mmCIF file of C-alpha atoms in Angstrom:
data_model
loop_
_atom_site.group_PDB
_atom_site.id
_atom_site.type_symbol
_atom_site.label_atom_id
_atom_site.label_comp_id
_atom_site.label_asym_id
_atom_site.label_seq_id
_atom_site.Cartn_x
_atom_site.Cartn_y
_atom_site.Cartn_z
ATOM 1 C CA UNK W 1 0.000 0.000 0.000
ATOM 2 C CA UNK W 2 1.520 3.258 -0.794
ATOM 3 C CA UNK W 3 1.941 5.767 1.749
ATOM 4 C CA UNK W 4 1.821 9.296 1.525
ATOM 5 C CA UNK W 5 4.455 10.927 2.709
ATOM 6 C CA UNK W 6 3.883 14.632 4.330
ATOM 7 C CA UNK W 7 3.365 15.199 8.145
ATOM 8 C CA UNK W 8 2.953 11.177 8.381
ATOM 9 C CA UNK W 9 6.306 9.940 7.179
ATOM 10 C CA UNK W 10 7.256 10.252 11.051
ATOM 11 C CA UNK W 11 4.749 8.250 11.902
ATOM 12 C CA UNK W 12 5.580 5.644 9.007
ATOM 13 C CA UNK W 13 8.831 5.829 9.525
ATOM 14 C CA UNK W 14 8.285 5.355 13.245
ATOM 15 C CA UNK W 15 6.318 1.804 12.806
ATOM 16 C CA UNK W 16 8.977 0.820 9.785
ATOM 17 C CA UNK W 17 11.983 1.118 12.901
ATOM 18 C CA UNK W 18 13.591 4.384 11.500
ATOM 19 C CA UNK W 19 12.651 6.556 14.410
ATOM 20 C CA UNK W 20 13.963 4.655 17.894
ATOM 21 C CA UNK W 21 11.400 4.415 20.480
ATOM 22 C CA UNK W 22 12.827 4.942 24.026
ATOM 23 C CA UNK W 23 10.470 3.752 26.462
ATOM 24 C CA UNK W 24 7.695 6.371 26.181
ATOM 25 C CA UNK W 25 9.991 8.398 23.996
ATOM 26 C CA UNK W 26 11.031 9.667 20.576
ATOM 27 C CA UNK W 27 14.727 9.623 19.820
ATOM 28 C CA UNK W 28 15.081 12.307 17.059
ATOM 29 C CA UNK W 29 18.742 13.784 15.562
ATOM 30 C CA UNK W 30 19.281 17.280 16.246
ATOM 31 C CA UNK W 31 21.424 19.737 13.855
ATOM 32 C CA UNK W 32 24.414 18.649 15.522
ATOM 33 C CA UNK W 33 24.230 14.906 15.007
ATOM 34 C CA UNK W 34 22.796 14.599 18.719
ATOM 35 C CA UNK W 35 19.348 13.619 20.410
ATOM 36 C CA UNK W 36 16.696 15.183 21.611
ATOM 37 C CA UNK W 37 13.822 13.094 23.026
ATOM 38 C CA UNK W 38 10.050 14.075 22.762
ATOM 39 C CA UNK W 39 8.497 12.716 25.838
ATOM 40 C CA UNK W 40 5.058 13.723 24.466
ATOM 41 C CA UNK W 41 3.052 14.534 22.147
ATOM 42 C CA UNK W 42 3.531 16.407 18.888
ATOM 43 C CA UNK W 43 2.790 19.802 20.405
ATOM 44 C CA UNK W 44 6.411 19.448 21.395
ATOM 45 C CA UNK W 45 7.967 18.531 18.442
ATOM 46 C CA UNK W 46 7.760 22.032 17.101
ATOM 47 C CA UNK W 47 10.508 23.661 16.026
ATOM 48 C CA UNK W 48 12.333 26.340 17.468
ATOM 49 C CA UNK W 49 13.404 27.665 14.220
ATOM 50 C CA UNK W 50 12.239 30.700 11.930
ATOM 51 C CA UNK W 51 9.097 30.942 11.238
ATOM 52 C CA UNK W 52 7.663 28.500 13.741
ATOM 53 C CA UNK W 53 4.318 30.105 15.916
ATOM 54 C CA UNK W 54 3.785 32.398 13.028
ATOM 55 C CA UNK W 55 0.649 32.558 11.369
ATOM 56 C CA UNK W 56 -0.103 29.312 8.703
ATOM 57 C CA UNK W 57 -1.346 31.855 6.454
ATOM 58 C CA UNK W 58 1.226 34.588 7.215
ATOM 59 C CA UNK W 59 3.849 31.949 6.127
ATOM 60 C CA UNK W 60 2.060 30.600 2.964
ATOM 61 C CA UNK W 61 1.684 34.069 1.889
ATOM 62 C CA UNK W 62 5.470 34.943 2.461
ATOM 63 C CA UNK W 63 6.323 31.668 0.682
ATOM 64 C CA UNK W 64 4.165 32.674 -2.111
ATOM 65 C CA UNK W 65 6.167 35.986 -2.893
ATOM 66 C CA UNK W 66 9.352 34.031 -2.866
ATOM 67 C CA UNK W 67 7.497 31.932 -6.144
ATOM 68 C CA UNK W 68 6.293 29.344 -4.665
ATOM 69 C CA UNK W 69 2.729 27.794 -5.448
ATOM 70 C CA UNK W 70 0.574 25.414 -3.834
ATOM 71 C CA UNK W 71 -2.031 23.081 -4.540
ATOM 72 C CA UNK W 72 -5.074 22.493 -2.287
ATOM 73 C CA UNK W 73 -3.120 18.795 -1.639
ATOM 74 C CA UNK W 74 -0.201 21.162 -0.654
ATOM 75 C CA UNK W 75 -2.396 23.526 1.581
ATOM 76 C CA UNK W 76 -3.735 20.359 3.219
ATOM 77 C CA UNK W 77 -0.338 19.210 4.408
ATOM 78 C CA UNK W 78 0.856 22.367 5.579
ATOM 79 C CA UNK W 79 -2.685 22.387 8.049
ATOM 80 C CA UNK W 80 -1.566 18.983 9.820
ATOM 81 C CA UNK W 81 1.133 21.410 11.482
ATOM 82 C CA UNK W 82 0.506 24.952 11.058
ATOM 83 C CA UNK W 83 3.037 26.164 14.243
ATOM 84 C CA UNK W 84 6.118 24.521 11.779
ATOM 85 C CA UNK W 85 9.052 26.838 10.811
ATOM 86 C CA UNK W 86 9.504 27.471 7.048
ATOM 87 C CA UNK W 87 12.180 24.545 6.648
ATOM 88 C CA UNK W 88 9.627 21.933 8.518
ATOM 89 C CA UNK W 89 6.330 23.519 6.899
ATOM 90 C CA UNK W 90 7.982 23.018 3.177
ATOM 91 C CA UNK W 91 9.260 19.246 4.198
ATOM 92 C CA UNK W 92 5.681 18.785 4.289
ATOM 93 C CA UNK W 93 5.540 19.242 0.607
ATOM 94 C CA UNK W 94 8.795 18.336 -0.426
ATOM 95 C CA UNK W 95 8.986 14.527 1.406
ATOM 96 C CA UNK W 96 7.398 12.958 -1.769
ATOM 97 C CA UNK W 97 5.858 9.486 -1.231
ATOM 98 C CA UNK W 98 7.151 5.993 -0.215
ATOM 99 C CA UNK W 99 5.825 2.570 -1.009
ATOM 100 C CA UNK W 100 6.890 0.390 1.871
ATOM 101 C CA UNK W 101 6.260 -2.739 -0.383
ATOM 102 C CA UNK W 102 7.898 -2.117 -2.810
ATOM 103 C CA UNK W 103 10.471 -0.021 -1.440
ATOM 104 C CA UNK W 104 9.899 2.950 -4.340
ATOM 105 C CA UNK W 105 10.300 6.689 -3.368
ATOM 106 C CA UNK W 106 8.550 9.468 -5.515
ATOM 107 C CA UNK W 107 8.849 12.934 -5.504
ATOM 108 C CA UNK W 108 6.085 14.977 -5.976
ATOM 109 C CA UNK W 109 6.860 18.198 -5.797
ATOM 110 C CA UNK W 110 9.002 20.386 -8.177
ATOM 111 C CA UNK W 111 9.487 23.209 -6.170
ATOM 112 C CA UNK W 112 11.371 21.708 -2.819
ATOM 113 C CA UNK W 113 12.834 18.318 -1.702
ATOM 114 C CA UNK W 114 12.705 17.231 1.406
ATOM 115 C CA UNK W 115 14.677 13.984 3.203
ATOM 116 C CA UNK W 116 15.233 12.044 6.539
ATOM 117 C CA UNK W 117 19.146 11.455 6.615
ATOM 118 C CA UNK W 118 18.189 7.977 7.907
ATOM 119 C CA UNK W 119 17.397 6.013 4.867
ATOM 120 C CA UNK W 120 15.216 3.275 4.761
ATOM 121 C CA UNK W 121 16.195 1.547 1.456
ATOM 122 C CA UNK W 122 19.930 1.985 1.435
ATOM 123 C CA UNK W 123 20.470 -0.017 -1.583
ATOM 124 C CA UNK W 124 18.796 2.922 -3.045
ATOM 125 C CA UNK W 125 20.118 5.739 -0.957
ATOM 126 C CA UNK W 126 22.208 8.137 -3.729
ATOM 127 C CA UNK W 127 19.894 7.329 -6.927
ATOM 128 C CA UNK W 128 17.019 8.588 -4.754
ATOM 129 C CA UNK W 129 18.950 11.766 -3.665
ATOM 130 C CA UNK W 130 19.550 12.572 -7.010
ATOM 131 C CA UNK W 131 16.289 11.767 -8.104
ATOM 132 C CA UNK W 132 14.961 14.417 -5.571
ATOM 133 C CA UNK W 133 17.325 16.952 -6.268
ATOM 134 C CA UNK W 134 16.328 16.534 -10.608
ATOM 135 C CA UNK W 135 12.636 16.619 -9.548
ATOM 136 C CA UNK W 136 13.079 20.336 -8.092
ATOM 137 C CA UNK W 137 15.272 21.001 -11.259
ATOM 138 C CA UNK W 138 13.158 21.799 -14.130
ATOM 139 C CA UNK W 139 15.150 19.901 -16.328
ATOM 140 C CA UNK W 140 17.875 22.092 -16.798
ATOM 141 C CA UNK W 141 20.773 19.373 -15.593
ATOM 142 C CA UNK W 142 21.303 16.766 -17.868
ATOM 143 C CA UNK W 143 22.043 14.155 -15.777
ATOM 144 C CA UNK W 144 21.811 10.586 -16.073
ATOM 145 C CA UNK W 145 23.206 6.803 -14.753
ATOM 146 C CA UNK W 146 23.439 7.798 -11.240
ATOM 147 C CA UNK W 147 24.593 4.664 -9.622
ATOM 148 C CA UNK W 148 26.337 3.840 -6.277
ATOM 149 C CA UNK W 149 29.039 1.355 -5.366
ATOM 150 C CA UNK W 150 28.882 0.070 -1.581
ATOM 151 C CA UNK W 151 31.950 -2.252 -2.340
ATOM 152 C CA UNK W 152 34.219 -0.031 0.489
ATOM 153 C CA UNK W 153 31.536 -0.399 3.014
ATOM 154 C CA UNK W 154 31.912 -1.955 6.064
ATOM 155 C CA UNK W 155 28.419 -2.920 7.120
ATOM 156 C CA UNK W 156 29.178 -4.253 10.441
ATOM 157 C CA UNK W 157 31.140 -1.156 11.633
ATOM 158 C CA UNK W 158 29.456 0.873 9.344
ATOM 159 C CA UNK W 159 32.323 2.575 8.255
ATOM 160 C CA UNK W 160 34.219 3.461 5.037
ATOM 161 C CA UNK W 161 32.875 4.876 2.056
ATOM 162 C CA UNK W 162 30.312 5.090 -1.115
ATOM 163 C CA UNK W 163 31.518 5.764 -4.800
ATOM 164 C CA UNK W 164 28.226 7.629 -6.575
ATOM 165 C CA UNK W 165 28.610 8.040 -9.993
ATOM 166 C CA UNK W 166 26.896 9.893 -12.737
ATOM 167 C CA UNK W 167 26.941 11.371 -16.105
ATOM 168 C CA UNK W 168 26.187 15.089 -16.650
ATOM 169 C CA UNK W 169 25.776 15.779 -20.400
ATOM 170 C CA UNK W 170 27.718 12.301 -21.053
ATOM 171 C CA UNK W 171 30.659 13.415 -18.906
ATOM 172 C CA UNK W 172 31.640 11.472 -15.922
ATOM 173 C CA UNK W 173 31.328 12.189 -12.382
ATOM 174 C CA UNK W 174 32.059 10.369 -9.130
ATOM 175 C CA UNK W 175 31.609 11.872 -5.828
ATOM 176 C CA UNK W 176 32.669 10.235 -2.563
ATOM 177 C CA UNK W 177 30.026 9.399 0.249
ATOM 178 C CA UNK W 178 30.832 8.445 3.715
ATOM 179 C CA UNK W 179 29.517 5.233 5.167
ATOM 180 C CA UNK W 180 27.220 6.009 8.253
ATOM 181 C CA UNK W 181 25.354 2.882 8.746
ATOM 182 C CA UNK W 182 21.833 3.940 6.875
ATOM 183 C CA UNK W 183 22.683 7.626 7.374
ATOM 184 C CA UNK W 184 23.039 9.785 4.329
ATOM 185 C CA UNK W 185 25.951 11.802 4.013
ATOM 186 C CA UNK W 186 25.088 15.398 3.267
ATOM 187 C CA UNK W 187 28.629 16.464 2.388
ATOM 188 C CA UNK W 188 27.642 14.957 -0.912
ATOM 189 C CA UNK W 189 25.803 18.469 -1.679
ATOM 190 C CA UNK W 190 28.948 20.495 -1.729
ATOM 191 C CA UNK W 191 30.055 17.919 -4.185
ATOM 192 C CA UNK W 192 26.853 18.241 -6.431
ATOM 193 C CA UNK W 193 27.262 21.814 -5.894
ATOM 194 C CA UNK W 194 31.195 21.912 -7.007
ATOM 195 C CA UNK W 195 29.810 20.069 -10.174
ATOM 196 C CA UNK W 196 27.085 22.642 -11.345
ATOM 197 C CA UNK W 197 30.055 25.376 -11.014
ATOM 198 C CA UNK W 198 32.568 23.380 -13.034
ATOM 199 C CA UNK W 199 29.600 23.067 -15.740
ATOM 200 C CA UNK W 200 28.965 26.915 -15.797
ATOM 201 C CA UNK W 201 25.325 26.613 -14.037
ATOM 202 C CA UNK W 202 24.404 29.744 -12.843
ATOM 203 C CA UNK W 203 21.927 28.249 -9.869
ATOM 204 C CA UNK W 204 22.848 25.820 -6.890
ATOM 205 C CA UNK W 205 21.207 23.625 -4.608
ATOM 206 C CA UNK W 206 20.567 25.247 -1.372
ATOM 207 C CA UNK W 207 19.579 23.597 1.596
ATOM 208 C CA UNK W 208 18.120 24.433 5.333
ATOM 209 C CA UNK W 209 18.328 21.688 7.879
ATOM 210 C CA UNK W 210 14.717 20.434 9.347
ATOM 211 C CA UNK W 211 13.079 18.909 11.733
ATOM 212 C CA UNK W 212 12.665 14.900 10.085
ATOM 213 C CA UNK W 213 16.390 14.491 10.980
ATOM 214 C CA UNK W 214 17.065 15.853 7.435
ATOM 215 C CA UNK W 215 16.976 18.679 5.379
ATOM 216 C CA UNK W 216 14.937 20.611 2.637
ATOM 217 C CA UNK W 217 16.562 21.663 -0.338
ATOM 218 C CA UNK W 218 16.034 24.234 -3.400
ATOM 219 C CA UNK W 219 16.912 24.881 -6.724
ATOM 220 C CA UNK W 220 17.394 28.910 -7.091
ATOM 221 C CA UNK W 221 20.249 31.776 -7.793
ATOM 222 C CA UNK W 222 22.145 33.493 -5.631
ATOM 223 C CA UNK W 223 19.733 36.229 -5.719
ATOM 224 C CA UNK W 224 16.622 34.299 -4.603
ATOM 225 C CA UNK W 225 18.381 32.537 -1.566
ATOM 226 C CA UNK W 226 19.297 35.916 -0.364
ATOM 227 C CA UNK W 227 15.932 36.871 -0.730
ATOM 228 C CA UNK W 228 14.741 33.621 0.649
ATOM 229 C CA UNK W 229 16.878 34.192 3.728
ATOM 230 C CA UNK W 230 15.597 37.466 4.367
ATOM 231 C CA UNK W 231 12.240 37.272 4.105
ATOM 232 C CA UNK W 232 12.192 33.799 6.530
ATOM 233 C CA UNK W 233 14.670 34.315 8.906
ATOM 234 C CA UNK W 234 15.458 30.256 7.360
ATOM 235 C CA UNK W 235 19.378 30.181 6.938
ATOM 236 C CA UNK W 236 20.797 28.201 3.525
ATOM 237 C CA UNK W 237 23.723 26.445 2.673
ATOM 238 C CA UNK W 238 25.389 25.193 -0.436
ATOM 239 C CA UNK W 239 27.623 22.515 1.433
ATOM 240 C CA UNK W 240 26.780 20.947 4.795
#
């Protein structure tokens, strides 16, 4: 059965092993790689990042002069936690869906996408990143055969290191991903975004961390994330 993946993919992700349960607990990463534990209910899961207490509709209306649109499905998502920051309140669009039995992600936005670190099909874990970040893209990057070799992992400890490769426009890329058990390695963006210079692309991938132990990420110019940053409070990086 496919699951839709907005404000629920906690709660999926929760019954699927991905979030620990501690007792009467909720292990959850912080920014730094730490925990925090929620030792209630979701009205203490929000964020204290921009953005978060404001308004639903003061937010949706200063997302929609930095060019973003949403659908009714959209506007739905958002309501299932209106006191969310900007970064958590666009996860809620950007998380696409997952199909548990068959282990498929989708995106389904092309505006922002949105990630747990924690991967649950690791077998899968660059091609999907890569399929996020072309979903947001427009199809401006020509890039194809995005593949990853595990064969440096140590599973056991896991340690050592992935080998993603690609082609962009038929040239060859390889990037270098450390091995953190089922954790994605967000370093790989700086990579991705070293790439897009070397090919003479005017826009990056920017990302702001979130609340799903992951981050939501955007396709724009220079000129947007400043404007992005300003009118949110919502900080962005090109490398992480």
């Amino acid at each position: 059965m496919r699951k839709a993946v907005g404000f629920f993919l906690c709660f999926s992700l929760c019954m699927a092993g991905i979030i620990a349960i501690k007792g009467d607990s909720i292990s959850w990463g912080n920014l730094n790689g730490g925990i925090m534990e929620n030792p209630g209910g979701m009205e203490e899961l929000i964020p204290g990042q921009a953005g978060a207490g404001l308004p639903l509709e003061t937010k949706i209306s200063v997302l929609e002069e930095l060019d973003f649109r949403f659908s009714e499905t959209e506007r739905e998502a958002m309501e299932e936690w209106p006191e969310a920051g900007y970064s958590d309140l666009l996860a809620l669009v950007g998380l696409g869906e997952y199909d548990f039995d068959t282990l498929e992600w989708s995106p389904i936005s092309d505006q922002v996408y949105a990630l747990d670190t924690e991967v649950f099909n690791i077998d899968r874990m660059y091609p999907d990143f890569f399929q996020g970040l072309l979903s947001i893209s427009g199809g401006e990057l020509p890039i194809t055969n995005v593949t990853q070799d595990d064969s440096e992992v140590d599973w056991e400890k896991g340690t050592g290191s992935f080998r993603v490769t690609l082609c962009y426009d038929e040239r060859e890329y390889s990037f270098t991903a450390k091995a953190m058990f089922d954790w994605l390695d967000v370093g790989i963006l700086e990579q991705v975004n070293g790439m897009l210079k070397k090919e003479g692309v005017e826009k990056r991938f920017y990302a702001a961390w979130n609340n799903f132990q992951g981050i939501t990420v955007f396709y724009r110019d220079k000129d947007w994330a400043r404007l992005f940053e300003g009118k949110t409070g919502c900080r962005l990086y090109t490398k992480l």
